[in-house]
Tab-separated table of C-alpha atoms in Angstrom:
chain	number	residue	atom	x	y	z
A	24	MET	CA	91.618	74.907	85.318
A	25	PHE	CA	91.708	77.323	88.084
A	26	LYS	CA	93.033	74.296	90.305
A	27	LYS	CA	95.665	73.779	87.875
A	28	ASN	CA	96.997	77.378	88.101
A	29	LYS	CA	96.636	77.591	91.949
A	30	LEU	CA	99.119	74.415	92.192
A	31	LEU	CA	101.171	75.966	89.408
A	32	LEU	CA	101.729	79.021	91.217
A	33	PHE	CA	102.547	77.330	94.325
A	34	VAL	CA	105.037	75.058	92.752
A	35	LEU	CA	106.579	78.742	91.432
A	36	THR	CA	106.385	80.407	94.876
A	37	LEU	CA	108.091	77.319	96.334
A	38	GLY	CA	110.966	77.466	93.695
A	39	ALA	CA	111.551	81.179	94.220
A	40	PHE	CA	111.654	80.250	97.969
A	41	GLY	CA	114.373	77.749	97.137
A	42	ILE	CA	116.333	80.074	94.959
A	43	ILE	CA	116.438	82.874	97.115
A	44	ASN	CA	117.148	80.367	100.313
A	45	THR	CA	120.185	79.302	98.489
A	46	GLU	CA	121.148	82.840	97.998
A	47	MET	CA	120.570	84.785	100.957
A	48	GLY	CA	120.349	81.487	103.487
A	49	VAL	CA	124.585	81.465	103.565
A	50	ILE	CA	124.087	85.322	105.197
A	51	GLY	CA	123.118	83.359	108.400
A	52	ILE	CA	126.407	80.695	108.328
A	53	LEU	CA	129.176	82.755	107.430
A	54	PRO	CA	130.973	82.037	110.698
A	55	TYR	CA	130.749	78.336	109.892
A	56	ILE	CA	131.603	78.970	106.276
A	57	ALA	CA	134.978	80.896	107.663
A	58	ASP	CA	135.778	78.049	109.985
A	59	HIS	CA	135.475	74.937	107.478
A	60	PHE	CA	137.447	77.135	105.149
A	61	HIS	CA	139.801	78.602	107.672
A	62	ILE	CA	139.290	81.947	106.022
A	63	SER	CA	138.118	85.259	107.518
A	64	VAL	CA	134.154	85.935	107.650
A	65	SER	CA	135.238	89.192	105.324
A	66	LYS	CA	136.278	86.367	102.469
A	67	ALA	CA	133.369	84.149	103.196
A	68	GLY	CA	131.373	87.247	102.319
A	69	TRP	CA	132.563	86.932	98.910
A	70	LEU	CA	129.954	83.851	98.388
A	71	VAL	CA	127.129	86.820	98.965
A	72	SER	CA	128.473	89.589	97.064
A	73	LEU	CA	129.582	87.661	93.891
A	74	PHE	CA	126.566	86.090	93.901
A	75	ALA	CA	124.496	89.567	93.882
A	76	LEU	CA	127.171	90.866	91.228
A	77	THR	CA	126.629	87.776	89.240
A	78	VAL	CA	122.965	88.110	89.090
A	79	SER	CA	122.966	91.767	88.431
A	80	ILE	CA	125.268	91.346	84.639
A	81	SER	CA	123.740	87.990	83.766
A	82	GLY	CA	120.005	89.735	84.772
A	83	PRO	CA	119.030	91.403	81.052
A	84	THR	CA	121.396	88.664	79.047
A	85	MET	CA	120.138	84.905	80.292
A	86	PRO	CA	116.533	85.404	80.143
A	87	LEU	CA	117.238	87.014	76.589
A	88	LEU	CA	119.395	83.799	75.471
A	89	PHE	CA	116.513	81.482	76.550
A	90	SER	CA	113.878	83.375	75.807
A	91	GLY	CA	113.009	80.924	72.991
A	92	ILE	CA	113.302	77.493	74.952
A	93	ASN	CA	110.597	75.865	76.220
A	94	ARG	CA	109.970	77.310	80.030
A	95	LYS	CA	109.390	73.857	81.697
A	96	LYS	CA	113.051	72.534	80.279
A	97	ALA	CA	114.538	76.173	80.820
A	98	MET	CA	113.270	75.837	85.196
A	99	LEU	CA	114.623	72.194	85.287
A	100	VAL	CA	117.861	73.198	83.933
A	101	VAL	CA	118.196	76.440	86.365
A	102	LEU	CA	116.817	73.976	89.278
A	103	GLY	CA	119.353	71.095	88.259
A	104	ILE	CA	122.206	73.601	88.645
A	105	PHE	CA	121.182	74.720	91.959
A	106	VAL	CA	121.043	71.307	93.582
A	107	LEU	CA	124.417	70.553	91.675
A	108	GLY	CA	126.191	73.716	93.153
A	109	ASN	CA	124.638	72.923	96.376
A	110	VAL	CA	126.081	69.271	96.553
A	111	VAL	CA	129.433	70.484	95.130
A	112	SER	CA	129.376	73.168	98.222
A	113	ILE	CA	128.610	70.092	100.690
A	114	PHE	CA	131.853	67.915	99.795
A	115	THR	CA	134.333	70.572	98.530
A	116	SER	CA	137.023	71.377	101.066
A	117	ASN	CA	138.685	74.260	98.539
A	118	PHE	CA	137.195	77.723	99.086
A	119	THR	CA	137.541	78.414	94.902
A	120	ILE	CA	135.462	75.505	94.073
A	121	ALA	CA	132.967	77.009	96.622
A	122	VAL	CA	133.054	80.073	94.770
A	123	ILE	CA	132.556	78.630	91.579
A	124	ALA	CA	129.442	76.346	92.961
A	125	ARG	CA	127.935	79.739	93.650
A	126	ILE	CA	128.765	81.699	90.784
A	127	ILE	CA	127.536	79.431	88.049
A	128	PRO	CA	124.094	78.917	89.861
A	129	ALA	CA	123.920	82.630	89.847
A	130	ILE	CA	124.185	82.996	86.113
A	131	PHE	CA	121.219	81.243	85.400
A	132	HIS	CA	119.139	82.571	88.353
A	133	PRO	CA	117.485	85.193	86.315
A	134	ILE	CA	116.190	82.472	83.711
A	135	TYR	CA	113.789	80.847	86.500
A	136	PHE	CA	112.713	84.133	88.255
A	137	SER	CA	111.906	85.803	84.429
A	138	ALA	CA	110.151	82.492	83.543
A	139	ALA	CA	108.192	82.048	86.574
A	140	PHE	CA	106.823	85.938	86.765
A	141	THR	CA	105.951	85.338	83.130
A	142	MET	CA	104.201	82.440	84.095
A	143	ALA	CA	102.335	83.762	87.209
A	144	ALA	CA	101.023	86.585	85.179
A	145	ASN	CA	100.004	84.374	82.260
A	146	SER	CA	98.341	81.915	84.499
A	147	VAL	CA	95.672	84.677	85.190
A	148	ARG	CA	93.532	87.209	83.382
A	149	GLU	CA	95.613	90.498	82.896
A	150	GLU	CA	93.845	92.535	85.179
A	151	GLU	CA	94.427	90.086	87.989
A	152	ALA	CA	98.156	89.628	86.988
A	153	PRO	CA	99.771	91.797	89.544
A	154	LYS	CA	97.895	89.363	92.213
A	155	ALA	CA	99.771	86.275	90.598
A	156	VAL	CA	103.227	87.463	90.681
A	157	SER	CA	102.709	88.870	94.372
A	158	LYS	CA	102.460	85.068	95.332
A	159	VAL	CA	105.898	84.727	93.582
A	160	PHE	CA	107.279	87.267	95.574
A	161	ILE	CA	106.118	85.753	98.758
A	162	GLY	CA	108.265	82.539	98.075
A	163	VAL	CA	111.187	85.551	97.779
A	164	SER	CA	110.127	86.937	101.115
A	165	ALA	CA	109.745	83.295	102.476
A	166	GLY	CA	113.308	82.699	101.317
A	167	MET	CA	114.638	85.512	103.007
A	168	VAL	CA	112.578	85.369	106.399
A	169	LEU	CA	113.034	81.939	107.076
A	170	GLY	CA	116.434	80.781	105.167
A	171	VAL	CA	118.722	82.557	107.131
A	172	PRO	CA	117.748	81.518	110.627
A	173	ILE	CA	116.857	77.932	109.376
A	174	ALA	CA	120.566	77.813	107.765
A	175	SER	CA	121.764	79.311	111.032
A	176	PHE	CA	120.402	76.856	113.204
A	177	LEU	CA	121.397	73.395	111.500
A	178	ALA	CA	124.981	75.180	111.053
A	179	SER	CA	125.252	75.910	114.484
A	180	THR	CA	123.208	72.799	115.932
A	181	ILE	CA	124.994	70.100	113.295
A	182	SER	CA	127.132	71.448	110.783
A	183	PHE	CA	127.768	73.927	107.752
A	184	GLN	CA	127.172	70.538	105.208
A	185	VAL	CA	124.025	70.060	106.810
A	186	SER	CA	122.630	73.871	106.201
A	187	MET	CA	124.205	73.049	102.349
A	188	ALA	CA	121.938	70.044	102.347
A	189	PHE	CA	118.928	71.843	103.202
A	190	PHE	CA	119.676	74.263	100.149
A	191	ALA	CA	119.635	71.232	97.886
A	192	ILE	CA	117.096	69.598	99.487
A	193	VAL	CA	114.601	72.617	98.998
A	194	ASN	CA	115.587	72.884	95.566
A	195	ALA	CA	115.475	68.555	94.378
A	196	ILE	CA	112.014	68.834	95.691
A	197	VAL	CA	111.175	72.017	93.383
A	198	PHE	CA	113.087	70.111	90.395
A	199	ILE	CA	110.421	66.938	91.016
A	200	ALA	CA	107.372	69.065	91.335
A	201	THR	CA	108.417	70.807	88.247
A	202	TRP	CA	108.708	68.034	86.459
A	203	ALA	CA	106.123	66.119	87.505
A	204	PHE	CA	103.555	69.009	87.539
A	205	PHE	CA	103.847	71.464	85.133
A	206	PRO	CA	102.773	71.012	81.727
A	207	SER	CA	105.075	71.457	78.368
A	208	MET	CA	105.257	75.073	77.962
A	209	PRO	CA	107.030	75.735	74.356
A	210	VAL	CA	107.361	79.733	73.566
A	211	LYS	CA	104.514	80.168	71.000
A	212	GLU	CA	105.911	83.043	69.357
A	213	LYS	CA	109.664	83.579	70.171
A	214	LEU	CA	110.767	87.223	69.665
A	215	SER	CA	113.944	88.053	68.285
A	216	TYR	CA	117.139	89.103	70.084
A	217	GLY	CA	116.887	92.307	68.458
A	218	ALA	CA	113.071	93.164	68.894
A	219	GLN	CA	113.785	92.306	72.709
A	220	LEU	CA	116.534	94.727	72.940
A	221	SER	CA	114.694	97.387	70.767
A	222	VAL	CA	112.511	98.047	73.901
A	223	LEU	CA	115.705	99.667	75.306
A	224	LYS	CA	115.184	102.470	72.820
A	225	LYS	CA	112.183	103.509	74.925
A	226	PRO	CA	112.575	106.296	77.593
A	227	ILE	CA	109.704	104.833	79.343
A	228	VAL	CA	112.202	102.039	79.787
A	229	TRP	CA	114.949	103.672	81.208
A	230	LEU	CA	112.767	106.140	83.490
A	231	SER	CA	111.473	102.635	84.871
A	232	ILE	CA	114.792	101.249	85.227
A	233	ILE	CA	116.851	104.207	87.293
A	234	ALA	CA	113.542	104.421	89.595
A	235	VAL	CA	113.384	100.749	90.383
A	236	LEU	CA	117.097	100.959	90.888
A	237	LEU	CA	116.744	104.192	93.476
A	238	PHE	CA	113.535	102.255	94.937
A	239	ASN	CA	115.732	99.110	96.092
A	240	SER	CA	118.753	101.201	97.074
A	241	ALA	CA	116.038	103.386	99.469
A	242	VAL	CA	115.072	99.819	101.389
A	243	PHE	CA	118.361	97.775	100.983
A	244	GLY	CA	120.815	100.425	101.638
A	245	VAL	CA	118.878	100.731	105.102
A	246	TYR	CA	117.903	97.430	105.469
A	247	SER	CA	121.441	96.083	104.866
A	248	TYR	CA	122.731	97.728	108.372
A	249	LEU	CA	119.346	97.147	110.041
A	250	ALA	CA	121.150	94.568	112.633
A	251	GLU	CA	123.899	97.241	113.604
A	252	TYR	CA	121.405	99.941	113.374
A	253	LEU	CA	119.496	97.992	116.309
A	254	LYS	CA	122.652	97.033	117.863
A	255	SER	CA	123.960	100.652	118.474
A	256	VAL	CA	121.160	102.930	118.429
A	257	THR	CA	118.311	100.947	120.033
A	258	ASN	CA	120.910	98.854	122.015
A	259	LEU	CA	119.013	95.436	121.629
A	260	SER	CA	120.646	92.258	122.701
A	261	GLY	CA	121.535	89.346	119.548
A	262	ASN	CA	118.112	87.669	120.582
A	263	ALA	CA	116.086	90.957	120.025
A	264	ILE	CA	117.921	92.018	117.062
A	265	SER	CA	117.022	88.288	115.881
A	266	PHE	CA	113.530	88.813	116.757
A	267	MET	CA	112.978	92.236	114.566
A	268	LEU	CA	114.773	90.859	112.042
A	269	ILE	CA	112.181	88.080	111.686
A	270	LEU	CA	109.285	90.832	112.479
A	271	PHE	CA	110.248	92.832	109.033
A	272	GLY	CA	110.996	89.360	106.922
A	273	GLY	CA	106.971	88.261	108.216
A	274	ALA	CA	105.693	91.956	107.557
A	275	ASN	CA	107.477	91.442	103.906
A	276	ILE	CA	105.149	89.048	103.400
A	277	ILE	CA	102.073	90.786	104.326
A	278	GLY	CA	103.626	93.566	102.301
A	279	ASN	CA	103.719	91.050	99.241
A	280	VAL	CA	99.870	90.366	99.348
A	281	ILE	CA	99.014	93.862	100.210
A	282	ALA	CA	100.888	95.045	96.830
A	283	GLY	CA	99.085	92.244	94.834
A	284	LYS	CA	95.835	93.740	95.513
A	285	LEU	CA	96.861	97.387	95.439
A	286	LEU	CA	98.676	96.793	91.838
A	287	THR	CA	95.832	95.080	90.522
A	288	LYS	CA	93.114	98.079	91.677
A	289	SER	CA	95.091	100.716	91.079
A	290	PRO	CA	98.534	100.358	90.190
A	291	LEU	CA	99.781	104.138	89.200
A	292	LYS	CA	98.200	105.797	92.465
A	293	THR	CA	99.956	103.034	94.076
A	294	VAL	CA	103.634	103.997	92.845
A	295	VAL	CA	103.335	107.276	93.207
A	296	VAL	CA	102.326	107.146	96.699
A	297	PHE	CA	105.038	104.330	97.743
A	298	PRO	CA	107.795	106.586	97.913
A	299	PHE	CA	106.040	109.195	99.715
A	300	ALA	CA	104.793	106.774	102.130
A	301	LEU	CA	107.782	105.174	102.845
A	302	GLY	CA	109.881	108.402	103.422
A	303	ILE	CA	107.645	109.682	106.136
A	304	VAL	CA	108.426	106.058	107.883
A	305	TYR	CA	111.709	106.566	107.178
A	306	ILE	CA	111.985	110.175	108.688
A	307	VAL	CA	109.790	108.125	111.983
A	308	LEU	CA	112.340	106.019	112.403
A	309	PHE	CA	115.322	108.676	112.188
A	310	PHE	CA	113.557	110.253	115.333
A	311	ILE	CA	112.305	106.923	117.511
A	312	GLY	CA	115.684	105.049	116.948
A	313	GLN	CA	116.632	104.666	120.194
A	314	PHE	CA	113.143	103.729	121.883
A	315	THR	CA	112.687	99.796	121.598
A	316	TRP	CA	108.870	99.496	121.578
A	317	PRO	CA	108.257	102.418	118.870
A	318	MET	CA	110.981	100.768	116.559
A	319	ALA	CA	109.635	97.443	117.205
A	320	ILE	CA	106.391	98.656	115.532
A	321	MET	CA	107.950	100.654	112.547
A	322	THR	CA	109.858	98.232	111.544
A	323	LEU	CA	106.663	96.347	111.461
A	324	VAL	CA	105.579	98.926	109.007
A	325	TRP	CA	108.467	99.382	107.632
A	326	GLY	CA	108.970	95.419	106.515
A	327	VAL	CA	105.123	95.609	105.232
A	328	PHE	CA	106.370	98.847	102.723
A	329	ALA	CA	109.496	97.015	101.849
A	330	GLY	CA	107.182	93.834	100.723
A	331	ILE	CA	104.908	96.486	98.453
A	332	GLY	CA	108.255	97.893	97.107
A	333	THR	CA	109.691	94.548	95.911
A	334	ASN	CA	106.059	94.104	94.214
A	335	ILE	CA	105.990	97.746	92.584
A	336	ASN	CA	109.388	96.957	90.744
A	337	GLN	CA	108.859	93.836	89.080
A	338	TYR	CA	105.484	95.723	87.721
A	339	TRP	CA	107.510	99.074	87.007
A	340	ILE	CA	109.783	97.421	84.674
A	341	SER	CA	107.271	94.711	82.926
A	342	SER	CA	104.801	97.391	82.514
A	343	ALA	CA	107.062	99.482	80.523
A	344	ALA	CA	107.820	96.745	78.268
A	345	PRO	CA	104.625	94.243	78.053
A	346	GLU	CA	106.046	93.040	74.514
A	347	ALA	CA	109.405	91.378	75.681
A	348	PRO	CA	108.303	90.322	79.013
A	349	ASP	CA	111.226	87.658	79.875
A	350	PHE	CA	113.382	90.612	78.849
A	351	ALA	CA	111.752	92.989	81.330
A	352	ASN	CA	112.068	90.394	84.415
A	353	GLY	CA	115.750	90.227	83.627
A	354	LEU	CA	116.012	94.044	83.626
A	355	PHE	CA	114.005	93.523	86.690
A	356	LEU	CA	116.196	91.689	88.387
A	357	SER	CA	119.170	93.539	87.251
A	358	SER	CA	118.280	97.123	88.472
A	359	VAL	CA	117.154	95.513	91.753
A	360	ASN	CA	120.435	93.727	92.493
A	361	LEU	CA	122.611	96.842	91.548
A	362	GLY	CA	120.172	99.292	93.443
A	363	THR	CA	121.124	97.354	96.332
A	364	THR	CA	125.045	97.330	95.927
A	365	ILE	CA	124.454	101.082	94.950
A	366	GLY	CA	122.317	101.763	98.509
A	367	THR	CA	124.633	99.241	100.371
A	368	ALA	CA	127.839	101.489	99.520
A	369	VAL	CA	126.208	104.943	100.256
A	370	GLY	CA	124.615	103.496	103.632
A	371	GLY	CA	128.137	102.332	104.724
A	372	ALA	CA	129.698	105.582	103.588
A	373	PHE	CA	127.191	107.672	105.463
A	374	ILE	CA	127.800	105.332	108.709
A	375	SER	CA	131.459	106.074	108.487
A	376	THR	CA	131.336	109.452	108.045
A	377	LEU	CA	128.406	110.862	110.198
A	378	GLY	CA	127.433	107.582	112.353
A	379	THR	CA	125.362	105.040	112.046
A	380	GLN	CA	121.856	106.599	112.829
A	381	TYR	CA	122.291	108.326	109.919
A	382	VAL	CA	122.323	105.329	107.063
A	383	ILE	CA	118.479	105.854	106.823
A	384	LEU	CA	119.501	109.334	104.858
A	385	VAL	CA	120.548	107.146	102.181
A	386	GLY	CA	116.665	105.858	102.286
A	387	ILE	CA	115.376	109.301	101.870
A	388	LEU	CA	117.940	110.662	99.052
A	389	SER	CA	116.907	107.618	97.376
A	390	LEU	CA	113.394	108.102	97.767
A	391	VAL	CA	113.400	111.749	96.758
A	392	LEU	CA	115.229	110.786	93.955
A	393	SER	CA	112.880	108.181	92.727
A	394	ILE	CA	109.857	110.315	92.854
A	395	VAL	CA	111.564	113.008	89.802
A	396	PHE	CA	111.802	109.396	87.622
A	397	VAL	CA	108.427	107.805	88.354
A	398	LEU	CA	106.881	111.377	88.153
A	399	LEU	CA	108.625	112.019	84.767
A	400	ARG	CA	107.685	108.582	83.511
A	401	ASN	CA	103.831	109.473	84.100
A	402	TYR	CA	104.424	112.872	82.429
A	403	LEU	CA	106.147	111.911	79.306
A	404	ASN	CA	103.982	108.788	78.855
A	405	ARG	CA	100.597	109.461	79.733
A	406	PRO	CA	98.834	108.208	76.825
A	407	ILE	CA	100.782	104.812	77.809
A	408	THR	CA	100.428	104.768	81.580
A	409	GLN	CA	96.328	105.663	81.017
A	410	LEU	CA	96.317	102.024	79.609
A	411	ALA	CA	97.726	100.221	83.290
A	412	LYS	CA	95.176	101.820	85.025
C-alpha cells in the first residue's frame, strides 16, 4: 500500500509538472511565438494572460461540475485535452486558433489540480495530508523552474514547434502513467452542488479567500518584475538574471518540502508567522537591491518563502471547507490566479509612478493587509481552528 501511494504521488507530481510546464513554459518562448505568427511580443503575451484569467474564472465552477465524476476519468480527460491543445499549437499558423488551443485546456486546468490535491491528501493519514500535498506542489515549482528554460532552449536551438512538442510529450507520458497505474476512483459520496456551494455562506471561507489572494499578490506582485528589478536596480547581465531566476525556482522546491513539514506539525503558527517573515525579507530586499551577492542570498531566501506560501494558500482554503474538498481546491486556484493578476497590476502601477525599486511595496502592503484577515479568521473561528492544530 505504501509503495502504491508513493507511485500515485509521483504520477500526480509529474502531472502537475506537465500542466504547469504548458502554462508557464510559454513565457520563455514569447519572442519565438511572435516571430512565428508575425505579431508583437505583447500580443503573444495573450497566451499567458488569457490562460491565467481563464483559470481564475473556471477555478470554482469546473471542479464543482466534475465533482461527481470518477477522478481517474476526469484526470484523463484533462490530460487528453492538454495533449490535443499542444498538438494543435504545433501545426497551426493562425494565432486565433493558437489562442483557442490555450483557452480550452485552461478551462479544464482546475479539474486536474483540484482532483490531484484531494487524491494526495486522501492517500495518507489525515495529519500527513499537508506533506502529501506539498509533493504535488514540487511538480508545480519544477514546472516553473524547468519549463521556462527548457522551452526557451528548444525554441532558440531548434524551433518554436519543438517546444510545443515537448509540452505535448510530457502530458502524453502522464496520460499513459495515469491510465496504467491509477486504480478506478469513483466518488463514493457525491455532494450536491447546493451542499458544496453552501460553504460560501461561511465567513471563515471568505476570510481565507481574501488572505490567500493577498498572499499571492504579495509574492507574484513582486516576482513578476524580478527580471526587471535585477536588470535596472541590481544591474545584472542577462545570464546573471537567468541564474537568479533559476535560483529562485530551485529555492521554491525547497520551500515546498519545508512547508509540508511545517503545516503537518504546526499549521496555524506557520500561517501566522509567514506574512511577518516574508515582510522582513522584502524590507531587506528593498535596502540591499543594488548589491549583487546580498541580493543573490536574499533571492534564495525569498524563493524558499514563496514555496512555503504556495502550500499555505492551498491549506488555508481547504481547511476552511473540508466538507467540500474539490470545490475548496477550485476556490484556491481561482484565488491565487486573481491574486497574481491584481498583484501584477498594482506592481506595474508602482513601477510606472515611483520606479522599479518600489515594486517591493506591493508585497509589503499585501502582507500587512493579509495579517488582518488571518488574525480575523483565527479570532472568529477559534473552535474550528483548534481542530486544525
